[in-house]
CSV table of C-alpha atoms (C1' of nucleotides) in Angstrom, one decimal:
chain,number,residue,atom,x,y,z
A,14,UNK,CA,-20.8,-5.0,2.2
A,15,UNK,CA,-23.1,-2.5,0.7
A,16,UNK,CA,-22.4,0.8,-1.0
A,17,UNK,CA,-22.9,2.8,2.2
A,18,UNK,CA,-20.0,1.0,3.8
A,19,UNK,CA,-17.5,2.8,1.6
A,20,UNK,CA,-19.1,6.2,2.2
A,21,UNK,CA,-17.8,6.3,5.8
A,22,UNK,CA,-15.2,9.0,6.6
A,23,UNK,CA,-11.7,7.6,5.7
A,24,UNK,CA,-10.3,7.1,9.2
A,25,UNK,CA,-13.5,5.5,10.4
A,26,UNK,CA,-13.5,3.2,7.3
A,27,UNK,CA,-9.9,2.1,8.2
A,28,UNK,CA,-11.2,0.7,11.5
A,29,UNK,CA,-14.1,-1.1,9.8
A,30,UNK,CA,-11.9,-2.6,7.0
A,31,UNK,CA,-9.9,-4.5,9.6
A,32,UNK,CA,-11.2,-8.0,10.0
A,33,UNK,CA,-13.0,-7.9,6.6
A,34,UNK,CA,-12.1,-10.6,4.0
A,35,UNK,CA,-10.4,-9.4,0.8
A,36,UNK,CA,-10.4,-11.9,-2.1
A,37,UNK,CA,-9.7,-12.1,-5.8
A,38,UNK,CA,-11.1,-15.2,-7.6
A,39,UNK,CA,-11.3,-17.1,-4.3
A,40,UNK,CA,-7.8,-16.3,-3.1
A,41,UNK,CA,-7.4,-14.0,-0.1
A,42,UNK,CA,-7.7,-13.4,3.6
A,43,UNK,CA,-8.6,-11.1,6.5
A,44,UNK,CA,-7.4,-7.5,6.4
A,45,UNK,CA,-5.2,-7.0,9.4
A,46,UNK,CA,-3.3,-3.8,8.6
A,47,UNK,CA,-4.2,-0.6,6.7
A,48,UNK,CA,-2.9,3.0,6.3
A,49,UNK,CA,-4.9,6.1,5.5
A,50,UNK,CA,-3.7,8.6,2.9
A,51,UNK,CA,-5.7,11.8,3.3
A,52,UNK,CA,-5.6,13.4,-0.1
A,53,UNK,CA,-4.7,17.1,-0.7
A,54,UNK,CA,-3.5,18.0,2.8
A,55,UNK,CA,-1.4,14.8,3.3
A,56,UNK,CA,2.2,15.2,2.0
A,57,UNK,CA,2.6,11.5,1.9
A,58,UNK,CA,-0.3,10.9,-0.4
A,59,UNK,CA,0.1,10.6,-4.1
A,60,UNK,CA,-2.8,13.0,-4.5
A,61,UNK,CA,-1.1,15.6,-2.2
A,62,UNK,CA,-2.0,19.2,-3.2
A,63,UNK,CA,-4.8,17.8,-5.5
A,64,UNK,CA,-2.3,16.3,-7.9
A,65,UNK,CA,-4.4,14.7,-10.6
A,66,UNK,CA,-2.5,12.5,-13.1
A,67,UNK,CA,-3.4,9.3,-15.0
A,68,UNK,CA,-2.1,7.4,-12.0
A,69,UNK,CA,-4.2,9.2,-9.3
A,70,UNK,CA,-7.3,9.7,-11.4
A,71,UNK,CA,-9.3,6.8,-9.9
A,72,UNK,CA,-9.0,8.5,-6.4
A,73,UNK,CA,-11.0,11.5,-7.7
A,74,UNK,CA,-14.0,9.2,-8.5
A,75,UNK,CA,-16.5,7.4,-6.2
A,76,UNK,CA,-15.4,5.4,-3.2
A,77,UNK,CA,-15.3,1.7,-3.1
A,78,UNK,CA,-13.0,1.2,-6.0
A,79,UNK,CA,-9.4,-0.1,-6.2
A,80,UNK,CA,-6.4,2.1,-6.6
A,81,UNK,CA,-3.5,0.0,-7.7
A,82,UNK,CA,-0.1,1.6,-8.2
A,83,UNK,CA,3.4,0.2,-8.9
A,84,UNK,CA,6.5,0.9,-7.0
A,85,UNK,CA,10.0,-0.6,-7.1
A,86,UNK,CA,8.6,-3.2,-9.4
A,87,UNK,CA,5.8,-4.2,-7.0
A,88,UNK,CA,2.1,-3.5,-6.9
A,89,UNK,CA,0.1,-2.0,-4.0
A,90,UNK,CA,-3.6,-2.1,-3.4
A,91,UNK,CA,-5.8,0.8,-2.0
A,92,UNK,CA,-9.5,1.2,-1.3
A,93,UNK,CA,-10.6,4.6,-2.7
A,94,UNK,CA,-12.4,6.5,0.1
A,95,UNK,CA,-14.9,9.3,0.0
A,96,UNK,CA,-16.4,11.7,-0.3
A,97,UNK,CA,-16.4,11.6,-4.0
A,98,UNK,CA,-14.1,14.2,-5.5
A,99,UNK,CA,-11.8,14.1,-2.4
A,100,UNK,CA,-8.9,11.8,-3.4
A,101,UNK,CA,-8.5,9.8,-0.2
A,102,UNK,CA,-7.4,6.2,-0.2
A,103,UNK,CA,-6.6,3.4,2.2
A,104,UNK,CA,-3.6,1.2,1.6
A,105,UNK,CA,-4.1,-2.5,2.4
A,106,UNK,CA,-0.8,-3.5,4.0
A,107,UNK,CA,-1.3,-7.0,5.3
A,108,UNK,CA,-3.7,-10.0,5.3
A,109,UNK,CA,-4.1,-13.1,7.3
A,110,UNK,CA,-4.5,-15.8,4.6
A,111,UNK,CA,-7.8,-17.7,4.6
A,112,UNK,CA,-8.4,-19.0,1.1
A,113,UNK,CA,-6.3,-20.3,-1.8
A,114,UNK,CA,-3.1,-20.6,0.2
A,115,UNK,CA,-1.7,-23.1,-2.3
A,116,UNK,CA,-2.1,-20.6,-5.0
A,117,UNK,CA,-0.4,-18.0,-2.9
A,118,UNK,CA,2.6,-20.3,-2.3
A,119,UNK,CA,2.9,-20.9,-6.0
A,120,UNK,CA,2.8,-17.2,-6.8
A,121,UNK,CA,5.1,-16.1,-4.0
A,122,UNK,CA,7.6,-18.9,-4.6
A,123,UNK,CA,7.8,-19.7,-0.8
A,124,UNK,CA,5.5,-21.0,1.9
A,125,UNK,CA,6.0,-18.2,4.4
A,126,UNK,CA,5.6,-14.4,4.4
A,127,UNK,CA,2.7,-14.7,1.9
A,128,UNK,CA,0.7,-11.6,2.6
A,129,UNK,CA,2.5,-9.6,5.4
A,130,UNK,CA,3.2,-6.5,3.2
A,131,UNK,CA,1.4,-4.4,0.5
A,132,UNK,CA,3.5,-5.8,-2.4
A,133,UNK,CA,3.5,-9.3,-1.1
A,134,UNK,CA,-0.2,-9.6,-0.8
A,135,UNK,CA,-0.7,-8.2,-4.3
A,136,UNK,CA,1.7,-10.9,-5.6
A,137,UNK,CA,-0.1,-13.6,-3.6
A,138,UNK,CA,-3.5,-12.6,-4.9
A,139,UNK,CA,-2.4,-11.8,-8.4
A,140,UNK,CA,-3.3,-8.1,-8.2
A,141,UNK,CA,-1.7,-5.9,-10.8
A,142,UNK,CA,-2.3,-2.5,-12.5
A,143,UNK,CA,-5.0,-4.2,-14.6
A,144,UNK,CA,-7.2,-4.2,-11.5
A,145,UNK,CA,-7.0,-0.4,-11.1
A,146,UNK,CA,-10.5,1.0,-10.9
A,147,UNK,CA,-12.2,-2.3,-10.2
A,148,UNK,CA,-15.3,-2.1,-8.0
A,149,UNK,CA,-15.1,-3.9,-4.6
A,150,UNK,CA,-18.9,-4.5,-4.7
A,151,UNK,CA,-19.2,-5.6,-8.3
A,152,UNK,CA,-16.1,-7.4,-9.6
A,153,UNK,CA,-14.1,-10.6,-8.7
A,154,UNK,CA,-12.1,-8.3,-6.4
A,155,UNK,CA,-14.2,-8.4,-3.3
A,156,UNK,CA,-14.4,-7.1,0.3
A,157,UNK,CA,-16.9,-9.1,2.4
A,158,UNK,CA,-17.7,-9.9,6.0
A,159,UNK,CA,-14.9,-11.5,8.0
A,160,UNK,CA,-14.2,-11.7,11.7
A,161,UNK,CA,-14.9,-9.3,14.6
A,162,UNK,CA,-12.1,-7.2,15.9
A,163,UNK,CA,-11.6,-6.4,19.5
A,164,UNK,CA,-8.6,-4.1,19.7
A,165,UNK,CA,-7.1,-1.9,17.0
A,166,UNK,CA,-3.5,-0.5,17.4
A,167,UNK,CA,-2.6,2.9,16.0
A,168,UNK,CA,0.8,4.1,14.9
A,169,UNK,CA,2.7,6.2,12.3
A,170,UNK,CA,2.9,5.0,8.7
A,171,UNK,CA,5.7,2.9,7.1
A,172,UNK,CA,8.1,4.0,4.4
A,173,UNK,CA,7.4,7.7,4.2
A,174,UNK,CA,10.4,9.2,6.0
A,175,UNK,CA,10.8,12.0,3.4
A,176,UNK,CA,7.4,13.6,4.0
A,177,UNK,CA,8.1,16.1,6.8
A,178,UNK,CA,5.5,16.2,9.5
A,179,UNK,CA,3.3,13.8,7.6
A,180,UNK,CA,5.5,10.9,8.6
A,181,UNK,CA,4.2,11.3,12.2
A,182,UNK,CA,0.5,11.3,11.5
A,183,UNK,CA,-1.3,8.4,13.3
A,184,UNK,CA,-2.8,6.9,10.2
A,185,UNK,CA,-1.6,3.3,10.5
A,186,UNK,CA,-4.1,0.8,11.9
A,187,UNK,CA,-3.6,-2.9,12.7
A,188,UNK,CA,-5.3,-5.7,14.6
A,189,UNK,CA,-3.6,-5.7,18.0
A,190,UNK,CA,-1.4,-8.8,18.4
A,191,UNK,CA,-2.0,-10.2,14.9
A,192,UNK,CA,0.9,-12.3,13.6
A,193,UNK,CA,0.6,-11.2,10.0
A,194,UNK,CA,1.3,-7.4,10.4
A,195,UNK,CA,4.0,-6.3,8.0
A,196,UNK,CA,6.4,-4.5,10.4
A,197,UNK,CA,5.7,-4.8,14.1
A,198,UNK,CA,5.9,-1.4,15.8
A,199,UNK,CA,4.9,-0.1,19.2
A,200,UNK,CA,1.4,1.3,19.2
A,201,UNK,CA,0.9,5.0,20.0
A,202,UNK,CA,-2.5,4.0,21.3
A,203,UNK,CA,-5.1,1.3,21.2
A,204,UNK,CA,-8.8,1.5,20.4
A,205,UNK,CA,-11.3,-1.0,21.9
A,206,UNK,CA,-14.1,-1.7,19.4
B,21,DA,C1',14.0,12.5,-24.5
B,22,DC,C1',16.2,12.4,-20.0
B,23,DT,C1',16.4,12.4,-14.9
B,24,DT,C1',14.6,11.7,-10.3
B,25,DT,C1',12.0,9.3,-7.1
B,26,DG,C1',10.0,6.2,-4.3
B,27,DA,C1',3.1,4.1,0.3
B,28,DT,C1',8.9,-2.3,-1.4
B,29,DG,C1',11.0,-6.8,-0.7
B,30,DG,C1',14.7,-9.8,0.0
B,31,DC,C1',18.8,-10.7,1.9
B,32,DC,C1',22.7,-9.3,4.6
B,33,DT,C1',25.1,-8.4,9.3
C,7,DG,C1',19.2,-2.5,12.0
C,8,DG,C1',21.1,-1.5,6.8
C,9,DC,C1',21.8,-2.0,1.7
C,10,DC,C1',20.3,-2.1,-2.9
C,11,DA,C1',17.9,-4.1,-7.2
C,12,DT,C1',14.6,-2.3,-10.1
C,13,DC,C1',11.1,0.2,-13.0
C,14,DA,C1',6.8,2.9,-13.7
C,15,DA,C1',5.3,7.4,-13.0
C,16,DA,C1',6.1,12.1,-12.7
C,17,DG,C1',8.9,16.0,-13.2
C,18,DT,C1',12.3,18.5,-16.0
C,19,DT,C1',14.8,20.1,-20.2
DNA sequence: ACTTTGATGGCCT
DNA sequence: GGCCATCAAAGTT
């Protein structure tokens, strides 16, 4: 990937992140599910209304960096999207494991359901708040070329029932038919790439 | 200093 | 499908 990759509009970047390989220190897999969080105008976003706090600060900076937050004792990884100053981010919700599976099994304490959820994949890869702000182009946390994607399914996002109309926004994207998607849902529509 | 709130996961029926 | 453990971050007093 190059710097331009992360300059794409957020929803477009979602499509292009699918199939890419995400790794930390040689452990990781193909990105198979993501969700967009569209900053100030998206009630489900941590940065809704331009809310700028120590937690959300990294989203106000340049795209291509990691935004890692904790919830319910778990960690979740986002790719900060642009344009710079607009606090958009893309939540990585699921991977298809490719590298370091033994390490993932050790960290997860089981040999199934290793990376089919935002908290699970962070545990499997060893991602914590210490990785907040890391650069995907210039750190051990990397996004690189992966596999071509034929069909992307689109649906509403998971776990944001208390956000009014925002819960229905079609901002969830996954590789159609992939076995590692966190919570199978019927697609609102499908996009052929 | 205290209270509320989840972009979850695991286990249950 | 539902319940709830759990804790950092943010909001409130």
